[in-house]
Structure formats: C-alpha cells, structure tokens
CSV table of C-alpha atoms and ligand atoms in Angstrom, one decimal:
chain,number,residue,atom,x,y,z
A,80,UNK,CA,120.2,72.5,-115.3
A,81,UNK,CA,123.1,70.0,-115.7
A,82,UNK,CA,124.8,71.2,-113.3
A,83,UNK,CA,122.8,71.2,-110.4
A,84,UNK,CA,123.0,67.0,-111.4
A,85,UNK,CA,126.5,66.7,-111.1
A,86,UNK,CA,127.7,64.4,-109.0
A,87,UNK,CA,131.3,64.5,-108.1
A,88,UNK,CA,132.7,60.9,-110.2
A,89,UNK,CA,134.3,59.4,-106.9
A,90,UNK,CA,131.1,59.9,-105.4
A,91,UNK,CA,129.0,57.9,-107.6
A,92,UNK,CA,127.8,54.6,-106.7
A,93,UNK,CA,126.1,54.0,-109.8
A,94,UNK,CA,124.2,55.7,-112.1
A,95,UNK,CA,121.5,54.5,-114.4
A,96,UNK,CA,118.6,55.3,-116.5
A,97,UNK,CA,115.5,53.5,-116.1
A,98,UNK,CA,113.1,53.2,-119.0
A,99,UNK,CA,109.1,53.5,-118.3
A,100,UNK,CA,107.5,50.0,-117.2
A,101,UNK,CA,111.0,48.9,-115.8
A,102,UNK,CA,112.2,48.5,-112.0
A,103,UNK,CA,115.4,49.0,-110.3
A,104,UNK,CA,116.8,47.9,-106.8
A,105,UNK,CA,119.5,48.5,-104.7
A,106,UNK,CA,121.2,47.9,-101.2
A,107,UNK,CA,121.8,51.5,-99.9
A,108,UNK,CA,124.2,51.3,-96.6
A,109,UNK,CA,123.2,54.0,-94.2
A,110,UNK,CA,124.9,57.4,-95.1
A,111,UNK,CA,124.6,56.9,-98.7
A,112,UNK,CA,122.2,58.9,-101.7
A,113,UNK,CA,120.1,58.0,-103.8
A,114,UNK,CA,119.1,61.4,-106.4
A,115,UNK,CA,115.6,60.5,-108.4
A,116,UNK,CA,115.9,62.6,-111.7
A,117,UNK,CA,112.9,63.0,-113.7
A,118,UNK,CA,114.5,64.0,-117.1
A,119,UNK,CA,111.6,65.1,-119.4
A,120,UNK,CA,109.2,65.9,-116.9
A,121,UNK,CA,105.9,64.7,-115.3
A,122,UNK,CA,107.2,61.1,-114.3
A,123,UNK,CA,105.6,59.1,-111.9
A,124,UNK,CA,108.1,56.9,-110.1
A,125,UNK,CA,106.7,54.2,-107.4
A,126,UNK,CA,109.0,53.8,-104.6
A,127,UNK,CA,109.6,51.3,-101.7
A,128,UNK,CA,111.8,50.9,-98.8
A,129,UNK,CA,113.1,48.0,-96.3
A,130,UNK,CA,114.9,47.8,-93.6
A,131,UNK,CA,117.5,45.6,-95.1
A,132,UNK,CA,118.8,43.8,-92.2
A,133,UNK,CA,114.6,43.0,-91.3
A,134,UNK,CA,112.7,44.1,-94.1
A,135,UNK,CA,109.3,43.5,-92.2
A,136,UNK,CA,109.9,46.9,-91.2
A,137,UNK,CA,109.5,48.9,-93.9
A,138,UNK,CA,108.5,52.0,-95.3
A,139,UNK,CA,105.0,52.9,-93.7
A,140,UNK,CA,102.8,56.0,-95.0
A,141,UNK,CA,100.6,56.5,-92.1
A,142,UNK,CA,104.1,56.8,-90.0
A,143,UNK,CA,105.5,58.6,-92.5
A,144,UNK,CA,102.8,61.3,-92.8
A,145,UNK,CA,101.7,61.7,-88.9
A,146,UNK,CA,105.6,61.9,-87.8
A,147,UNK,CA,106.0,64.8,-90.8
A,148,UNK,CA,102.7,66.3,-90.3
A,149,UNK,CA,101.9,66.7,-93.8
A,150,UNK,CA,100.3,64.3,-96.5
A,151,UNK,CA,103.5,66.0,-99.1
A,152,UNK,CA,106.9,64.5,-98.6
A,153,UNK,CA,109.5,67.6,-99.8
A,154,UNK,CA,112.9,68.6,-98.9
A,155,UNK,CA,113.2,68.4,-95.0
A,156,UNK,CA,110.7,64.9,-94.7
A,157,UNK,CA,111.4,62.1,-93.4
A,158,UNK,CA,110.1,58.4,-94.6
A,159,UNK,CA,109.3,56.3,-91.4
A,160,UNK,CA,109.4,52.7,-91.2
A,161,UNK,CA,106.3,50.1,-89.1
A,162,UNK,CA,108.3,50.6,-85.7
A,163,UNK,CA,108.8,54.0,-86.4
A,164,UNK,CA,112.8,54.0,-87.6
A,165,UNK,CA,114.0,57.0,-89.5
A,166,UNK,CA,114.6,55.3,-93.0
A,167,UNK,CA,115.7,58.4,-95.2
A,168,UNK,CA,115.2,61.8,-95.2
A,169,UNK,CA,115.2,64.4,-98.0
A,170,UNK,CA,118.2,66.4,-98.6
A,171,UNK,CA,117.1,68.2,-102.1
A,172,UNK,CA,114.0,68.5,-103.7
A,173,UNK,CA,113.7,70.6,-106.8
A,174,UNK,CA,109.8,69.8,-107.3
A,175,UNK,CA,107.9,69.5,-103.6
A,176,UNK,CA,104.4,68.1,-102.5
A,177,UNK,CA,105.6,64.1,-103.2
A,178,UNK,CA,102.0,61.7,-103.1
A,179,UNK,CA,101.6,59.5,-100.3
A,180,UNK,CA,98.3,58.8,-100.4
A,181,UNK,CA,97.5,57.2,-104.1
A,182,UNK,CA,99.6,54.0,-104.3
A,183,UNK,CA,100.6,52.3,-107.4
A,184,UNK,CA,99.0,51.3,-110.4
A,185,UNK,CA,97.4,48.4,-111.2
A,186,UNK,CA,96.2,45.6,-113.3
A,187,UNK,CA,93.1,45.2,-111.4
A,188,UNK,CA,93.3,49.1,-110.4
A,189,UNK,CA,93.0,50.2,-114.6
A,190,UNK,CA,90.4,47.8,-115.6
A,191,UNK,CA,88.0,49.5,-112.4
A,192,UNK,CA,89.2,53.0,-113.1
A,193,UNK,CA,89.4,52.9,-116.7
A,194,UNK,CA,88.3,50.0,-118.3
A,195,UNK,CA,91.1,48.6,-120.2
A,196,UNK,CA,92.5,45.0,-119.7
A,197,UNK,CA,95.8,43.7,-118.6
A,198,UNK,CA,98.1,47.3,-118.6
A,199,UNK,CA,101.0,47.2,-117.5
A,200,UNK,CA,101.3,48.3,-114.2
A,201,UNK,CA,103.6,49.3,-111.1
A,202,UNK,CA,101.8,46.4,-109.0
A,203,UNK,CA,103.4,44.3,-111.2
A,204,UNK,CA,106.5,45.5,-111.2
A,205,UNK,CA,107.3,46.1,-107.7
A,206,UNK,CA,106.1,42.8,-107.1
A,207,UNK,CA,108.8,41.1,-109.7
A,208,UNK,CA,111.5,43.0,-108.2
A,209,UNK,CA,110.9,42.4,-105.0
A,210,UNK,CA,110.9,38.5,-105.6
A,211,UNK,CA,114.6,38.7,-106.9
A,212,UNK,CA,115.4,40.0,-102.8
A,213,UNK,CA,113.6,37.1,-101.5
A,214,UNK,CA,110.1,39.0,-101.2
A,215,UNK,CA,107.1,39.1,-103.0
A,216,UNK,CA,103.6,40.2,-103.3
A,217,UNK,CA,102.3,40.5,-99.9
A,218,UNK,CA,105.2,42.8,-99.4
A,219,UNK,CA,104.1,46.2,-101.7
A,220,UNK,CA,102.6,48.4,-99.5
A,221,UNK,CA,101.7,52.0,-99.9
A,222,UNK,CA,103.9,52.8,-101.2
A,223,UNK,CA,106.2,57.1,-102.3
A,224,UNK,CA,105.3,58.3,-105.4
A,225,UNK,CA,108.0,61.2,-106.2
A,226,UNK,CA,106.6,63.4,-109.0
A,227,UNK,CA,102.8,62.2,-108.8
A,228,UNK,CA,100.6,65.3,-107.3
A,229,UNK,CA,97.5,64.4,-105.9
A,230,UNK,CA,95.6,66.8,-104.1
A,231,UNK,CA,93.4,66.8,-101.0
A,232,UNK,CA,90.3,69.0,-101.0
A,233,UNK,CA,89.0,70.2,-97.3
A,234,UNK,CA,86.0,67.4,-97.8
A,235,UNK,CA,88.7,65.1,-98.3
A,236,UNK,CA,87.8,64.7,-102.5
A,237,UNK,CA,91.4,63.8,-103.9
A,238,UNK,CA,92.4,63.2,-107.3
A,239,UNK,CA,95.8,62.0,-109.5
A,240,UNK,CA,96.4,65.7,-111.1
A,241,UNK,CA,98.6,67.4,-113.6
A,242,UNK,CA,102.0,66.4,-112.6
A,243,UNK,CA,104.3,69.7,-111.2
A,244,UNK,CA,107.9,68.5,-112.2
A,245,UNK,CA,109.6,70.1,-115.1
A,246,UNK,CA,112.6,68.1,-117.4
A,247,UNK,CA,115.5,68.1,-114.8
A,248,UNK,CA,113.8,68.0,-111.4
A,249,UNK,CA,115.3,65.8,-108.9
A,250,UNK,CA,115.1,64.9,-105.2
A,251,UNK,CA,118.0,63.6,-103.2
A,252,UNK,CA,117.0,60.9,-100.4
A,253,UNK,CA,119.4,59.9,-97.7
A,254,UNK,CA,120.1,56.7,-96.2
A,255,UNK,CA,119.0,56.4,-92.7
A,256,UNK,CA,120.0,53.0,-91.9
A,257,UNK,CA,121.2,49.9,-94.3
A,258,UNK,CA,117.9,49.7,-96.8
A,259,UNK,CA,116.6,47.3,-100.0
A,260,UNK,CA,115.2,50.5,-102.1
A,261,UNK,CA,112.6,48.9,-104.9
A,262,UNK,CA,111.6,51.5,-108.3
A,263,UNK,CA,108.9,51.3,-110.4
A,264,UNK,CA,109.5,53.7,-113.0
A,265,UNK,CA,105.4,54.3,-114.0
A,266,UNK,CA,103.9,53.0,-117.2
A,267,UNK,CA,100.7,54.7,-116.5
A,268,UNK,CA,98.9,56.0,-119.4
A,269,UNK,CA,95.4,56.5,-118.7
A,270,UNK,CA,95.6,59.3,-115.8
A,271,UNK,CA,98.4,62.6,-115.7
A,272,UNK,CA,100.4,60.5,-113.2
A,273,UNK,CA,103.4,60.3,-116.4
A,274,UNK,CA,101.5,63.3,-118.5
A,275,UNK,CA,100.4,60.2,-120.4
A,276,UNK,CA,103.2,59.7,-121.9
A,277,UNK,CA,105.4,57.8,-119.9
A,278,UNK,CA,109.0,58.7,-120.1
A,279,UNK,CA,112.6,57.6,-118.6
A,280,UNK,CA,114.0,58.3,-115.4
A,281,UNK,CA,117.5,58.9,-114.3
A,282,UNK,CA,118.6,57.3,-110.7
A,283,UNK,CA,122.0,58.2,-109.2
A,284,UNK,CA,123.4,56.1,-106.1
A,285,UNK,CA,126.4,58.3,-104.3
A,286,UNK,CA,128.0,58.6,-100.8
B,211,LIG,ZN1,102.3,53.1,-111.9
C-alpha cells in the first residue's frame, strides 16, 4: 500500500533503493528514522548498529533478546547495545517475529551448509562497509535480520523458514542515540532467507 510508505518530503533524509548483494550505511542522529521496505517480498536484510560516538558498544543480541524477553524483535522492541544503552526501538512493523538468532551468511557458512564455493555473502558485505567507517572484520557481530523467520521449536530445533513478509512490508526503527547503522541487503540463494530469489530493498532515512 503506497500510502502507508509516504513519507512527508521535508521529512526525508534520504531515500534509496538497495539492490541484493549491496550494503548501505548511514550516521543516524538520535531522534531520527530509518523505514526498511521490503518491496517484492521475502527479503532478507542483515543489519548492524554502533554507537557512533564509541562504536565498541554496539548492537548486542543476547541484550537485545533478555531486555525484550522474546527471541522476535516487532513493533514495540528495543535493540540494546554491550553496556546495555537503548540503541533504537521499533515504531512500525507491518511483518513481526524479526530473527535474532541466525546471523549472516557466509562464504565459509554456504560451502558447510550447502556445498557451493565462494557465494556471495552478507559476511562479506558488512565487513567492506564497515571498513569505509574505520571498522572491519572483527567488528560483525550477530547481527538483526528484518524479514528472515527462523523458528524455535520447544527442544530448541531451529531452522531459516519460509519468509512472512509480503511486497510492501516495512518496519520503522528509531534512533536512540547518535548511531553508524551498516545494511546488507541478502544475496542468499540457497535457503528461503530471500525466497531464493533475492530481490531489492527500499531504505528511507527521515526525522
Ligand atoms: Zn545474507
């Protein structure tokens, strides 16, 4: 539904689409938005946050999920950094039960999982992004993955499943504090993480 994407023009920071297998950064100041759109449906997209005036604290999952009580990140949740700072919360969410528990893709990762050789990969990504802010590899941690659904069975069996988000799902993220936020948009094609098929995204920075 286009309209529930609008964003007022005077509002808008920027506003981008991001092909599969490409990143995107940005410097959010605290009280600004960033809306994910997933704009064909079942779209991975990898996500990591800094604190960007100490990015050594940064987004943490085992934070993130004890502080919301839930493994799903939705409308309402939080993402909590290493000392326990409120980085952003989720304002919108059209699509619900977010993965914090799978990670990204990798090189390494694909060949184990699926046997295929040098794919590319979210590892990858976030890791070349992050060296343009003066980071680098030992910095891509756990990391969101908005639109990936993995469930967790009662004896703990988990699994990357059929995505849930439809053409047009978004979720709006709010900036807690001044943040370094790092994309992968997902080139996975060997598990339903992207349907298969992996597709672009559209990312819209507003206050
Ligand atoms: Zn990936």
């Amino acid at each position: 539904m286009p309209d529930q994407i609008h964003v007022p023009e005077d509002r808008v920071l920027e506003d981008t689409v991001v092909a599969p297998g490409k990143p995107w950064s940005r410097l959010l100041r605290a009280g600004e938005y960033l809306r994910l759109i997933d704009l064909e449906g079942q779209q991975a997209i990898d996500f990591l946050c800094y604190n960007a005036d100490d990015p050594l604290d940064r987004y943490n999952a085992a934070n993130t999920i004890k502080l919301n009580g839930n493994i799903f990140l939705g409308k309402g949740s939080s993402l909590w950094s290493v000392r326990t700072r409120k980085m952003m919360t989720i304002t919108e969410d059209t699509c619900g039960l977010h993965d914090t528990l799978a990670g990204c893709c990798s090189r390494e990762s694909n060949a184990a999982r699926y046997n295929v050789q040098d794919t590319p990969n979210c590892q990858d990504i976030l890791t070349r992004e992050l060296e343009t802010h003066g980071l680098g590899e030992r910095d891509v941690v756990a990391n969101i993955n908005f639109f990936m659904f993995v469930p967790v069975s009662v004896n703990g069996d988990i699994a990357i499943s059929d995505s849930r988000s439809k053409a047009g799902d978004h979720i709006d993220l709010r900036a807690e504090m001044n943040l370094l936020v790092v994309i992968s948009n997902c080139p996975q094609r060997h598990n339903p993480a992207c349907g298969f098929n992996p597709t672009p995204v559209r990312l819209i920075a507003y206050r």
